[in-house]
């Protein structure tokens, strides 16, 4: 799981441990149904729907929301739908088709009930998973839902940003790859995890380039004013923005030099 908001430095370590535990716990357990597809727009409430089942994500991303505010994203390898002890206002929604494996809770609990080591690992998994979820929830409440991102799904070939248009939003590419064009000439690319469209929004100028989805893309979108507030309150966002801009500029220069 991940979020585009500022997060404690130990989150990466906890996510790594969650990934390790998932592999260790489920390696010997067969899913009840493989490659089940949640279509774009699918929504379920963990505490009320899909009781008796849970899922492991195989492809795609799901948005975890509290009171319609996106807190984080589940990704490949994450366990979803266990649902214990979550706030009643939580729901999980898809912005693109998501592929999961379905497991039976009864079969799973039977699988680990006589294995002390697996039971201990599952208890650790639940503790870490809940710690991550509630730390994200607490952080979001602390910021009073500032800079709440929306997500948009773009098909390959769709234009995400149009050159010379007004800059009203800032984007983070959550999944996929996009190409950068100036005057219809490709000059660079945007990679998964990178912020783009920030400079024009920050200095209130028209877009200097067109960004087009090379593959299917999932993008987080923040309104310009919310992004500027986020930069003021979360300085690490500035460093991330400049790192991404530097890579794009270097890529543009290399492509232009090659064309020359």
Coordinates of C-alpha atoms in Angstrom, one line a residue:
X1 CA 0.0 0.0 0.0
X2 CA 1.1 3.6 -0.6
X3 CA 0.0 7.2 -0.4
X4 CA 1.0 10.3 -2.2
X5 CA 1.0 12.3 1.1
X6 CA 3.9 12.8 3.4
X7 CA 4.5 9.7 5.5
X8 CA 6.9 8.5 8.2
X9 CA 10.2 7.1 7.1
X10 CA 9.5 3.7 8.6
X11 CA 6.5 3.1 6.2
X12 CA 8.7 1.5 3.5
X13 CA 10.1 -0.9 6.1
X14 CA 6.7 -1.9 7.3
X15 CA 5.4 -2.4 3.7
X16 CA 8.4 -4.6 3.0
X17 CA 7.7 -6.7 6.1
X18 CA 4.0 -7.0 5.0
X19 CA 5.1 -8.2 1.6
X20 CA 7.4 -10.8 3.2
X21 CA 4.7 -12.0 5.5
X22 CA 2.1 -12.3 2.7
X23 CA 4.5 -14.5 0.7
X24 CA 5.3 -16.7 3.7
X25 CA 1.7 -17.1 4.9
X26 CA 0.0 -17.7 1.5
X27 CA 2.6 -19.7 -0.3
X28 CA 1.0 -23.0 0.5
X29 CA -2.6 -21.9 0.2
X30 CA -4.5 -22.1 -3.0
X31 CA -7.1 -19.4 -3.9
X32 CA -10.7 -20.3 -4.2
X33 CA -10.8 -18.4 -7.5
X34 CA -7.9 -17.0 -9.5
X35 CA -7.7 -13.9 -11.7
X36 CA -11.1 -12.5 -10.6
X37 CA -11.6 -9.1 -12.2
X38 CA -13.0 -6.1 -10.3
X39 CA -14.1 -3.7 -13.1
X40 CA -13.5 0.0 -13.1
X41 CA -16.0 1.7 -10.8
X42 CA -16.4 -1.4 -8.5
X43 CA -16.9 -0.5 -4.9
X44 CA -17.2 -2.5 -1.7
X45 CA -17.3 -1.8 2.0
X46 CA -14.9 -4.1 3.8
X47 CA -17.0 -4.5 6.9
X48 CA -20.3 -5.3 5.1
X49 CA -19.7 -6.8 1.7
X50 CA -17.8 -10.0 0.6
X51 CA -18.1 -11.5 4.1
X52 CA -16.4 -14.8 4.2
X53 CA -14.0 -13.8 1.4
X54 CA -10.8 -11.8 1.1
X55 CA -8.5 -11.0 -1.8
X56 CA -4.8 -10.6 -2.8
X57 CA -4.2 -8.0 -5.6
X58 CA -2.5 -9.4 -8.6
X59 CA -2.8 -6.5 -11.1
X60 CA -3.8 -2.9 -10.8
X61 CA -4.6 -0.5 -7.9
X62 CA -7.6 0.1 -5.5
X63 CA -8.3 3.3 -3.7
X64 CA -9.0 3.0 0.1
X65 CA -11.4 5.9 1.1
X66 CA -12.7 7.2 4.3
X67 CA -15.8 9.5 4.1
X68 CA -15.1 9.7 0.3
X69 CA -11.5 11.0 0.9
X70 CA -8.7 8.8 -0.6
X71 CA -6.2 7.9 2.1
X72 CA -4.1 5.3 0.3
X73 CA -3.8 2.9 -2.6
X74 CA -3.6 -0.9 -2.5
X75 CA -1.3 -2.4 -5.0
X76 CA 0.0 -5.8 -6.3
X77 CA 0.5 -8.2 -3.4
X78 CA -1.7 -6.4 -0.9
X79 CA -4.4 -8.3 1.0
X80 CA -7.8 -6.6 0.9
X81 CA -11.3 -7.3 2.2
X82 CA -10.4 -8.8 5.6
X83 CA -12.2 -5.9 7.0
X84 CA -11.9 -6.4 10.8
X85 CA -12.0 -3.3 13.0
X86 CA -12.1 -0.7 10.1
X87 CA -14.2 2.5 10.5
X88 CA -17.7 2.1 9.1
X89 CA -17.1 5.0 6.7
X90 CA -14.4 3.1 4.8
X91 CA -14.7 1.7 1.3
X92 CA -12.5 0.4 -1.4
X93 CA -13.1 1.5 -5.0
X94 CA -11.4 0.8 -8.4
X95 CA -10.4 3.4 -11.0
X96 CA -9.4 0.8 -13.5
X97 CA -9.8 -3.0 -14.0
X98 CA -8.2 -4.8 -11.1
X99 CA -7.2 -8.5 -11.0
X100 CA -7.3 -10.4 -7.7
X101 CA -7.2 -13.9 -6.3
X102 CA -10.1 -14.8 -4.0
X103 CA -9.6 -16.7 -0.8
X104 CA -12.1 -18.2 1.8
X105 CA -11.7 -16.9 5.3
X106 CA -12.9 -20.2 6.7
X107 CA -10.4 -22.2 4.6
X108 CA -7.6 -19.8 5.5
X109 CA -8.2 -19.9 9.3
X110 CA -8.4 -23.7 9.1
X111 CA -5.1 -23.7 7.2
X112 CA -3.2 -21.7 10.0
X113 CA -5.1 -23.0 13.1
X114 CA -2.7 -25.9 13.7
X115 CA 0.5 -24.2 12.7
X116 CA 1.9 -22.1 15.5
X117 CA 4.5 -20.4 13.3
X118 CA 1.9 -19.4 10.6
X119 CA -0.5 -18.2 13.3
X120 CA 2.2 -16.0 14.8
X121 CA 3.0 -14.6 11.4
X122 CA -0.7 -13.9 10.7
X123 CA -1.0 -12.0 14.1
X124 CA 2.1 -9.9 13.1
X125 CA 0.6 -9.3 9.7
X126 CA -2.7 -8.0 11.2
X127 CA -0.8 -5.8 13.7
X128 CA 1.4 -4.2 11.0
X129 CA -1.5 -3.8 8.6
X130 CA -3.8 -2.1 11.1
X131 CA -0.9 0.1 12.2
X132 CA -0.3 1.3 8.6
X133 CA -4.0 1.9 8.0
X134 CA -4.6 3.8 11.2
X135 CA -1.4 5.8 10.8
X136 CA -2.6 6.9 7.4
X137 CA -6.1 7.8 8.8
X138 CA -4.6 9.7 11.7
X139 CA -2.3 11.6 9.4
X140 CA -5.2 12.5 7.1
X141 CA -7.3 13.8 10.0
X142 CA -4.3 15.8 11.3
X143 CA -4.1 17.6 8.0
X144 CA -7.9 18.1 7.9
X145 CA -8.1 16.4 4.5
X146 CA -5.8 19.0 2.9
X147 CA -4.8 18.4 -0.7
X148 CA -7.1 15.4 -1.0
X149 CA -6.2 13.7 -4.4
X150 CA -8.7 12.5 -6.9
X151 CA -7.7 9.7 -9.3
X152 CA -8.2 9.6 -13.0
X153 CA -7.6 6.7 -15.4
X154 CA -6.2 7.3 -18.9
X155 CA -6.1 4.8 -21.7
X156 CA -3.0 4.4 -23.9
X157 CA -3.0 7.4 -26.3
X158 CA -5.1 9.7 -24.1
X159 CA -3.8 13.2 -23.5
X160 CA -3.3 14.0 -19.8
X161 CA -2.0 17.5 -20.2
X162 CA -2.4 19.8 -23.3
X163 CA 0.4 22.2 -24.2
X164 CA -0.5 25.9 -23.7
X165 CA -3.6 25.2 -21.6
X166 CA -4.1 26.8 -18.2
X167 CA -2.5 24.9 -15.3
X168 CA -5.2 24.2 -12.7
X169 CA -3.9 20.9 -11.4
X170 CA -0.8 19.0 -10.5
X171 CA -0.4 15.3 -11.3
X172 CA 1.4 12.2 -9.9
X173 CA 1.7 9.2 -12.1
X174 CA 0.7 6.2 -9.9
X175 CA 0.9 3.5 -12.6
X176 CA 2.0 3.4 -16.2
X177 CA 4.3 5.5 -18.4
X178 CA 3.6 8.7 -20.3
X179 CA 5.4 10.6 -23.1
X180 CA 6.2 14.4 -23.2
X181 CA 5.7 16.3 -26.4
X182 CA 6.6 19.9 -27.4
X183 CA 5.2 21.1 -30.7
X184 CA 4.3 17.4 -31.5
X185 CA 7.9 16.3 -31.0
X186 CA 8.6 13.7 -28.3
X187 CA 11.1 15.2 -25.9
X188 CA 10.8 13.0 -22.8
X189 CA 8.8 10.7 -20.6
X190 CA 7.1 10.5 -17.2
X191 CA 7.6 7.4 -15.1
X192 CA 5.5 5.8 -12.4
X193 CA 5.7 7.7 -9.1
X194 CA 6.8 11.0 -10.7
X195 CA 5.1 14.4 -10.1
X196 CA 4.4 16.4 -13.3
X197 CA 2.6 19.6 -14.2
X198 CA 3.8 21.3 -11.1
X199 CA 6.0 24.1 -12.4
X200 CA 3.3 25.7 -14.6
X201 CA 0.8 25.5 -11.6
X202 CA 3.4 27.0 -9.2
X203 CA 4.3 30.0 -11.3
X204 CA 0.8 30.4 -13.0
X205 CA 1.9 30.0 -16.6
X206 CA 0.4 27.9 -19.4
X207 CA 1.5 24.3 -19.9
X208 CA 4.8 24.1 -21.7
X209 CA 4.3 20.6 -23.1
X210 CA 1.7 17.9 -23.9
X211 CA 1.8 14.7 -21.8
X212 CA 0.2 11.7 -23.4
X213 CA -0.3 8.2 -21.9
X214 CA 2.0 5.7 -23.5
X215 CA 0.3 2.8 -21.6
X216 CA -2.9 2.7 -19.5
X217 CA -2.2 5.2 -16.7
X218 CA -3.6 5.8 -13.2
X219 CA -3.0 9.4 -12.2
X220 CA -3.5 11.2 -8.9
X221 CA -4.8 14.8 -9.4
X222 CA -4.5 17.6 -6.9
X223 CA -5.9 21.1 -7.4
X224 CA -3.2 23.8 -7.8
X225 CA -4.0 25.7 -4.5
X226 CA -4.1 22.5 -2.5
X227 CA -0.8 21.4 -4.0
X228 CA 0.8 24.8 -3.0
X229 CA -0.5 24.4 0.5
X230 CA 0.9 20.8 0.6
X231 CA 4.3 22.2 -0.5
X232 CA 4.3 24.7 2.3
X233 CA 3.4 22.2 5.0
X234 CA 5.4 19.2 3.7
X235 CA 8.8 20.4 2.5
X236 CA 9.8 16.9 1.2
X237 CA 7.3 17.4 -1.6
X238 CA 9.5 20.1 -3.0
X239 CA 12.6 17.8 -3.1
X240 CA 10.5 15.1 -4.8
X241 CA 9.2 17.6 -7.3
X242 CA 12.7 18.9 -8.2
X243 CA 14.1 15.4 -8.5
X244 CA 11.4 14.4 -10.9
X245 CA 11.8 17.6 -12.9
X246 CA 15.6 17.2 -13.1
X247 CA 15.2 13.7 -14.5
X248 CA 12.6 14.9 -17.1
X249 CA 14.9 17.8 -18.2
X250 CA 17.9 15.5 -18.6
X251 CA 15.8 13.2 -20.6
X252 CA 14.5 16.0 -22.8
X253 CA 18.1 17.3 -23.4
X254 CA 19.3 13.8 -24.4
X255 CA 16.5 13.4 -26.9
X256 CA 17.0 16.8 -28.4
X257 CA 20.7 16.2 -28.7
X258 CA 20.0 12.9 -30.4
X259 CA 17.7 14.5 -32.9
X260 CA 20.2 17.3 -33.6

